[in-house]
Short mmCIF file of C-alpha atoms in Angstrom, two decimals:
data_model
loop_
_atom_site.label_atom_id
_atom_site.label_comp_id
_atom_site.label_asym_id
_atom_site.label_seq_id
_atom_site.Cartn_x
_atom_site.Cartn_y
_atom_site.Cartn_z
CA MET A 919 -7.21 5.34 -11.30
CA LYS A 920 -7.60 2.87 -14.02
CA ILE A 921 -5.36 4.92 -16.37
CA THR A 922 -2.66 4.82 -13.52
CA ILE A 923 -2.89 1.06 -13.39
CA LYS A 924 -2.92 0.54 -16.97
CA THR A 925 0.24 2.85 -17.35
CA LEU A 926 2.02 0.92 -14.73
CA LEU A 927 1.34 -2.39 -16.31
CA LEU A 928 2.18 -1.32 -19.72
CA THR A 929 5.48 0.19 -18.37
CA SER A 930 6.17 -3.07 -16.70
CA ALA A 931 5.55 -5.23 -19.81
CA LEU A 932 7.65 -2.87 -22.07
CA ALA A 933 10.62 -3.20 -19.57
CA PHE A 934 10.10 -6.85 -19.23
CA VAL A 935 10.70 -7.65 -22.93
CA THR A 936 13.92 -5.62 -23.21
CA GLY A 937 16.42 -8.63 -22.50
CA PRO A 938 17.83 -10.53 -19.82
CA ALA A 939 19.79 -8.99 -16.76
CA LEU A 940 19.86 -9.48 -13.16
CA ALA A 941 17.52 -7.13 -11.13
CA GLN A 942 18.46 -7.93 -7.47
CA SER A 943 20.66 -10.47 -6.06
CA GLN A 944 20.12 -12.80 -2.97
CA GLY A 945 21.35 -11.03 0.19
CA ASP A 946 20.58 -7.53 -1.19
CA LEU A 947 18.77 -5.05 1.36
CA THR A 948 16.81 -2.10 0.19
CA PHE A 949 15.31 0.70 2.13
CA GLY A 950 12.60 3.11 0.54
CA ILE A 951 11.11 6.33 1.63
CA GLY A 952 8.14 8.12 -0.28
CA ILE A 953 4.66 9.49 -0.23
CA GLY A 954 1.53 7.37 -0.58
CA SER A 955 -2.15 8.30 -1.14
CA VAL A 956 -4.78 5.94 0.30
CA ASN A 957 -7.86 5.96 -1.74
CA PRO A 958 -10.86 3.81 -0.38
CA LYS A 959 -13.22 2.33 -2.89
CA SER A 960 -16.45 4.13 -3.74
CA GLY A 961 -19.32 2.95 -1.29
CA ASN A 962 -17.79 1.93 2.03
CA GLY A 963 -20.68 -0.15 3.42
CA THR A 964 -23.55 0.48 5.63
CA VAL A 965 -22.94 2.29 9.04
CA ALA A 966 -25.47 3.49 11.31
CA GLY A 967 -27.99 2.75 8.61
CA VAL A 968 -26.57 4.98 6.08
CA GLU A 969 -23.94 4.51 3.41
CA ALA A 970 -20.58 5.50 4.58
CA ASP A 971 -18.22 7.75 2.57
CA ILE A 972 -14.45 7.47 3.66
CA ALA A 973 -12.09 10.13 2.30
CA SER A 974 -8.52 9.71 1.00
CA ASP A 975 -5.30 10.94 2.77
CA GLU A 976 -1.63 11.02 2.20
CA ALA A 977 1.28 10.12 4.24
CA ILE A 978 4.92 9.12 4.51
CA THR A 979 5.63 5.42 3.53
CA LEU A 980 8.65 3.28 4.44
CA THR A 981 9.80 0.00 2.95
CA LEU A 982 12.38 -2.45 3.93
CA GLU A 983 13.14 -5.40 1.57
CA TYR A 984 15.37 -8.30 1.90
CA PHE A 985 16.20 -10.63 -0.97
CA ILE A 986 16.13 -14.19 0.00
CA ARG A 987 16.77 -15.23 -3.62
CA ASP A 988 17.74 -13.60 -6.75
CA ASN A 989 14.88 -11.27 -7.65
CA ILE A 990 12.54 -12.36 -4.78
CA GLY A 991 12.32 -10.05 -1.87
CA ILE A 992 10.43 -10.22 1.40
CA GLU A 993 9.27 -6.48 1.97
CA LEU A 994 7.86 -4.72 5.08
CA LEU A 995 5.70 -1.56 4.60
CA ALA A 996 5.28 0.86 7.18
CA ALA A 997 3.85 4.57 7.06
CA THR A 998 3.13 7.54 9.14
CA PRO A 999 -0.45 7.50 10.30
CA PHE A 1000 -3.06 8.12 7.72
CA GLU A 1001 -6.13 10.10 8.73
CA HIS A 1002 -9.51 9.87 7.06
CA ASP A 1003 -12.67 11.62 7.41
CA ILE A 1004 -15.85 9.60 7.48
CA SER A 1005 -19.20 11.03 6.18
CA LEU A 1006 -22.41 9.34 7.36
CA PRO A 1007 -25.22 11.38 5.58
CA GLY A 1008 -27.96 12.49 8.18
CA VAL A 1009 -26.11 10.95 10.88
CA GLY A 1010 -22.82 13.17 11.22
CA ASN A 1011 -19.14 13.17 10.47
CA ALA A 1012 -16.44 11.32 12.16
CA SER A 1013 -12.69 10.63 11.63
CA THR A 1014 -9.98 8.00 12.32
CA LYS A 1015 -6.29 7.39 11.95
CA HIS A 1016 -4.89 4.11 10.75
CA LEU A 1017 -1.59 2.33 10.39
CA PRO A 1018 -1.18 -0.45 7.68
CA PRO A 1019 1.82 -2.59 8.25
CA THR A 1020 2.18 -4.99 5.39
CA LEU A 1021 4.47 -8.05 4.77
CA SER A 1022 4.73 -8.95 1.18
CA VAL A 1023 6.69 -11.52 -1.12
CA ASN A 1024 7.74 -9.54 -4.27
CA TYR A 1025 8.94 -10.84 -7.60
CA HIS A 1026 11.51 -8.44 -9.55
CA PHE A 1027 11.59 -9.11 -13.26
CA THR A 1028 14.94 -9.11 -15.07
CA ASN A 1029 15.74 -7.04 -18.10
CA ALA A 1030 18.52 -4.90 -19.67
CA SER A 1031 16.54 -1.59 -19.28
CA PRO A 1032 16.88 0.80 -16.22
CA TRP A 1033 13.18 0.23 -15.77
CA LYS A 1034 12.58 -2.69 -13.41
CA PRO A 1035 9.09 -3.75 -12.94
CA TYR A 1036 7.88 -6.04 -10.06
CA VAL A 1037 4.82 -7.71 -8.64
CA GLY A 1038 3.95 -8.65 -4.98
CA ILE A 1039 1.35 -10.33 -2.83
CA GLY A 1040 1.04 -10.18 0.91
CA VAL A 1041 -0.66 -9.76 4.16
CA ASN A 1042 -1.94 -6.57 5.57
CA TYR A 1043 -2.87 -5.68 9.32
CA THR A 1044 -4.54 -2.12 9.74
CA THR A 1045 -4.82 -0.89 13.22
CA PHE A 1046 -7.30 1.97 13.79
CA PHE A 1047 -6.97 4.68 16.54
CA GLU A 1048 -8.00 8.09 17.73
CA GLU A 1049 -11.53 7.77 16.34
CA ASP A 1050 -13.52 10.80 16.73
CA PHE A 1051 -17.43 11.09 16.70
CA GLY A 1052 -18.06 14.14 19.10
CA ALA A 1053 -18.96 13.14 22.49
CA ALA A 1054 -19.73 9.51 21.38
CA ASN A 1055 -17.42 6.53 21.63
CA LEU A 1056 -16.54 5.29 18.15
CA GLU A 1057 -14.49 2.38 17.69
CA LEU A 1058 -13.14 0.51 14.42
CA ASP A 1059 -11.81 -2.94 14.87
CA ASP A 1060 -8.51 -3.74 13.51
CA SER A 1061 -8.33 -5.79 10.21
CA PHE A 1062 -6.33 -8.53 8.73
CA GLY A 1063 -6.58 -9.04 4.88
CA LEU A 1064 -4.74 -9.80 1.74
CA SER A 1065 -2.70 -7.12 -0.19
CA ALA A 1066 -1.38 -7.23 -3.78
CA GLN A 1067 0.96 -4.64 -5.71
CA VAL A 1068 2.51 -3.82 -9.06
CA GLY A 1069 5.17 -1.26 -9.60
CA VAL A 1070 8.18 -0.34 -11.64
CA ASP A 1071 11.68 1.04 -10.33
CA TYR A 1072 13.80 3.38 -12.47
CA LYS A 1073 17.48 3.21 -11.84
CA VAL A 1074 19.09 6.65 -11.21
CA SER A 1075 22.31 5.19 -9.70
CA GLU A 1076 24.27 2.10 -8.91
CA SER A 1077 22.41 1.97 -5.64
CA GLY A 1078 19.38 4.05 -6.15
CA TRP A 1079 15.98 3.76 -7.75
CA ILE A 1080 12.85 5.98 -8.15
CA ARG A 1081 9.74 3.73 -7.61
CA ALA A 1082 6.04 4.09 -8.59
CA ASN A 1083 3.74 1.57 -7.47
CA VAL A 1084 -0.17 0.76 -6.70
CA ARG A 1085 -1.09 -1.41 -3.89
CA TRP A 1086 -4.59 -2.91 -3.16
CA PHE A 1087 -5.58 -3.91 0.33
CA ASP A 1088 -8.57 -5.89 1.59
CA ILE A 1089 -9.65 -3.80 4.71
CA ASP A 1090 -13.04 -4.43 6.36
CA THR A 1091 -13.75 -3.40 10.02
CA ASP A 1092 -16.57 -3.73 12.32
CA VAL A 1093 -17.75 -0.45 13.65
CA SER A 1094 -19.32 0.12 17.09
CA LEU A 1095 -20.80 3.19 18.72
CA ASN A 1096 -20.91 3.51 22.61
CA GLY A 1097 -20.39 -0.33 22.61
CA ALA A 1098 -23.12 -1.20 20.22
CA ASP A 1099 -22.52 -2.64 16.82
CA ILE A 1100 -23.55 -0.22 14.03
CA GLY A 1101 -22.26 -1.99 10.95
CA GLU A 1102 -19.18 -2.86 8.94
CA ALA A 1103 -17.02 -0.49 6.95
CA GLU A 1104 -15.60 -1.82 3.60
CA ILE A 1105 -12.68 0.29 2.79
CA ASP A 1106 -10.63 -1.83 0.25
CA PRO A 1107 -8.33 1.07 -0.71
CA PHE A 1108 -5.61 1.56 -3.40
CA LEU A 1109 -2.42 3.00 -2.28
CA PHE A 1110 -0.66 5.06 -4.98
CA GLY A 1111 2.95 5.51 -4.15
CA VAL A 1112 6.11 7.31 -5.25
CA ALA A 1113 9.34 6.65 -3.45
CA TYR A 1114 13.20 6.62 -3.58
CA VAL A 1115 14.65 3.24 -3.02
CA HIS A 1116 18.22 2.59 -1.96
CA LYS A 1117 20.25 -0.71 -2.03
CA PHE A 1118 22.79 -1.26 0.92
#
């Protein structure tokens, strides 16, 4: 994970210093479709008296970005549901699905290269559903938190880019079992993504 982040940052830095050119213009609209892998941090808090371990998962990601100024876009991230296995050692195994809609403000750097780096910050809303813990009623509360991202686009046509990015989400959720509070899950995942982005 550290190598991936360093690679993206280095690529962004190299692209930035290659010279001035316009990346995106005010009024542009882009749509992206790709694959994202959500990777929760190690150690996901104490749930039911034990250390929870939440597994990774992959899903289809969708983005829509409108440029309110040259190089500055408002982006909405959506996805098909992610599903995570939850291990509670000595207690049992559970699972849940979630959707992570995120609204971000992105800044796309200008340069004369086909590589276009960008950074963004936003707000994430995560909703959990279809929790499963056998016959017990497991519930994970929805979460609001900050989100940040860094990425780079590679131009493949006049209106198309291949995008690679890394996002981080602040996701903490209260967990209850049969109506009783049993702890807080600290997920705080990275989302590693690859997508095709088209400008209309």
